[in-house]
C-alpha atoms as a printed R data frame, in Angstrom:
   type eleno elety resid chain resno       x      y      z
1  ATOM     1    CA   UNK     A     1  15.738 27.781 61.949
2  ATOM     2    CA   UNK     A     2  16.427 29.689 58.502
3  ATOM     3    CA   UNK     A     3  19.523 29.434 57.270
4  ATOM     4    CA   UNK     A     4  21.362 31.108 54.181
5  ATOM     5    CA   UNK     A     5  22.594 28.858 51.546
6  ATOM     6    CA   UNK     A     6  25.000 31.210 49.620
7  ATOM     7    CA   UNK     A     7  26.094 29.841 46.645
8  ATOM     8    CA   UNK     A     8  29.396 28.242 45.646
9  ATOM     9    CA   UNK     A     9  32.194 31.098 44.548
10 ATOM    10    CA   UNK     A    10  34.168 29.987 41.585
11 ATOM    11    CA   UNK     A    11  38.130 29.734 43.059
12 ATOM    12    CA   UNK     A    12  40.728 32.104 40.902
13 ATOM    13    CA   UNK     A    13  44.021 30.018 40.740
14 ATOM    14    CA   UNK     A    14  46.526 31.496 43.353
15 ATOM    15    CA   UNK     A    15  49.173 31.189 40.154
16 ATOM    16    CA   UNK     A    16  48.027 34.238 38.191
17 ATOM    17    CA   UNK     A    17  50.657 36.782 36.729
18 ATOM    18    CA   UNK     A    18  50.418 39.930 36.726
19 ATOM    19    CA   UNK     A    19  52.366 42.639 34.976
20 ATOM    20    CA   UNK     A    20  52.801 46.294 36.047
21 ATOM    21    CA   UNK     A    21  52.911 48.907 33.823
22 ATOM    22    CA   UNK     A    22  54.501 52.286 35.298
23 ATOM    23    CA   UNK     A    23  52.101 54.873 33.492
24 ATOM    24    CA   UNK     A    24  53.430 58.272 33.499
25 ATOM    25    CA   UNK     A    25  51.172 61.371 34.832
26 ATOM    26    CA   UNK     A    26  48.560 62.497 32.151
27 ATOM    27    CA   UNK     A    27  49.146 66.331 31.434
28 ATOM    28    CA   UNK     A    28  46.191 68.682 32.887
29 ATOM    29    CA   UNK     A    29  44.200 69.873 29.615
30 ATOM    30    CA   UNK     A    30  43.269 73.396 30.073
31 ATOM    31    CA   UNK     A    31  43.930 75.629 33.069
32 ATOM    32    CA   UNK     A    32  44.731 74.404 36.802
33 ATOM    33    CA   UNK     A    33  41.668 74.826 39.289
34 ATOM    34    CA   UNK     A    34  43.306 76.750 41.890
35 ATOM    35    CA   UNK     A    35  42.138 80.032 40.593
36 ATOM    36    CA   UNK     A    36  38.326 78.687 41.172
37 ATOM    37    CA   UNK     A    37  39.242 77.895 45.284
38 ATOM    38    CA   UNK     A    38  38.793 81.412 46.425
39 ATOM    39    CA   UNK     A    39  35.272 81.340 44.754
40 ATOM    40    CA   UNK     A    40  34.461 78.196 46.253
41 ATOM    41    CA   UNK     A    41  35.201 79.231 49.257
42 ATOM    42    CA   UNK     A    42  32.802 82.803 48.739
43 ATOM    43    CA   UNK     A    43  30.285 81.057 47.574
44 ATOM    44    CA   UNK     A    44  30.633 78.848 50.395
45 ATOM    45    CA   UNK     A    45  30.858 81.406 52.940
46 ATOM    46    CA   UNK     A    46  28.160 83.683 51.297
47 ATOM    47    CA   UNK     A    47  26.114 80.438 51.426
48 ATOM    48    CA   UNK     A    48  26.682 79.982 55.414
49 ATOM    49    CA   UNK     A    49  26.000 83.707 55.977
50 ATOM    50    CA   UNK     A    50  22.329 83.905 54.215
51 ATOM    51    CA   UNK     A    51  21.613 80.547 55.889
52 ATOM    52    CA   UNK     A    52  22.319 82.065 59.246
53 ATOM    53    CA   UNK     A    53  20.639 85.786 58.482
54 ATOM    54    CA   UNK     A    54  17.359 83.558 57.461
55 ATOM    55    CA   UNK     A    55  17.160 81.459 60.673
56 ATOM    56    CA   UNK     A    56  17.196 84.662 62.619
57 ATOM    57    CA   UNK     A    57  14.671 86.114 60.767
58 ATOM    58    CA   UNK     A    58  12.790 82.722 61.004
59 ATOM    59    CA   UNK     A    59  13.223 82.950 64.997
60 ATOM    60    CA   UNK     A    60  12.258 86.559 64.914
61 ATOM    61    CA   UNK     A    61   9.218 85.447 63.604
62 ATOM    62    CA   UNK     A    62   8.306 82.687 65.884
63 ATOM    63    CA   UNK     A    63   9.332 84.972 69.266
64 ATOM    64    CA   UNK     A    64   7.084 88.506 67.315
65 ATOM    65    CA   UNK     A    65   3.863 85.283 66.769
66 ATOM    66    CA   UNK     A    66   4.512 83.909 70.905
67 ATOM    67    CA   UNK     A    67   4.729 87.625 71.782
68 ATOM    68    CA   UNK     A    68   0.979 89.248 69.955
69 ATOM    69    CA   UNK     A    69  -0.367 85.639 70.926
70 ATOM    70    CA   UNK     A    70   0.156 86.577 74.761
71 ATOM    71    CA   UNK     A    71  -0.385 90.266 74.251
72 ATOM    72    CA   UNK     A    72  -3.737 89.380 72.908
73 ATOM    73    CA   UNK     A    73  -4.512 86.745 75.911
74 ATOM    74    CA   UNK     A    74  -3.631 90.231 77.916
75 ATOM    75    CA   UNK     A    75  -6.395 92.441 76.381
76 ATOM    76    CA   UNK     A    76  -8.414 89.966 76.319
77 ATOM    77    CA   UNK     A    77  -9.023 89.070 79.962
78 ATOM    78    CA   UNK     A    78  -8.876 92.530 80.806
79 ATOM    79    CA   UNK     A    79 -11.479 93.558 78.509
80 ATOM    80    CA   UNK     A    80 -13.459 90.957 80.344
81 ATOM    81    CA   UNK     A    81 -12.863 92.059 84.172
């Protein structure tokens, strides 16, 4: 029913010449970065470790809430009785 009409590209001509220049390396300015790849990597794992230390505390929190929730249900029905 609907159909595209994508417009007409312009043809290159298959003849064009190219010419390679061999560029040599540029020469690192200032001071290599493997000194910075151990901190990286601390930073990193430092990064994992408080991630992991707050989902604990994060479930802690949600199992101490289930746990005064049910406790409470507890007294409650057998302040009633």
């Amino acid at each position: 029913m609907f159909r595209p009409q994508l417009p007409d590209t312009p043809h290159l001509p298959t003849t064009a010449t190219a010419q390679h220049q061999v560029q040599a390396p540029m020469p690192s300015a200032g001071r290599p970065l493997t000194p910075y790849v151990g901190a990286v990597t601390a930073v990193v794992v430092v990064g994992i470790v408080l991630t992991a230390l707050l989902a604990a505390v994060a479930v802690t929190a949600v199992s101490v809430a289930i746990a005064a929730v049910v406790l409470r249900s507890f007294v409650h029905n057998a302040n009633r009785r």
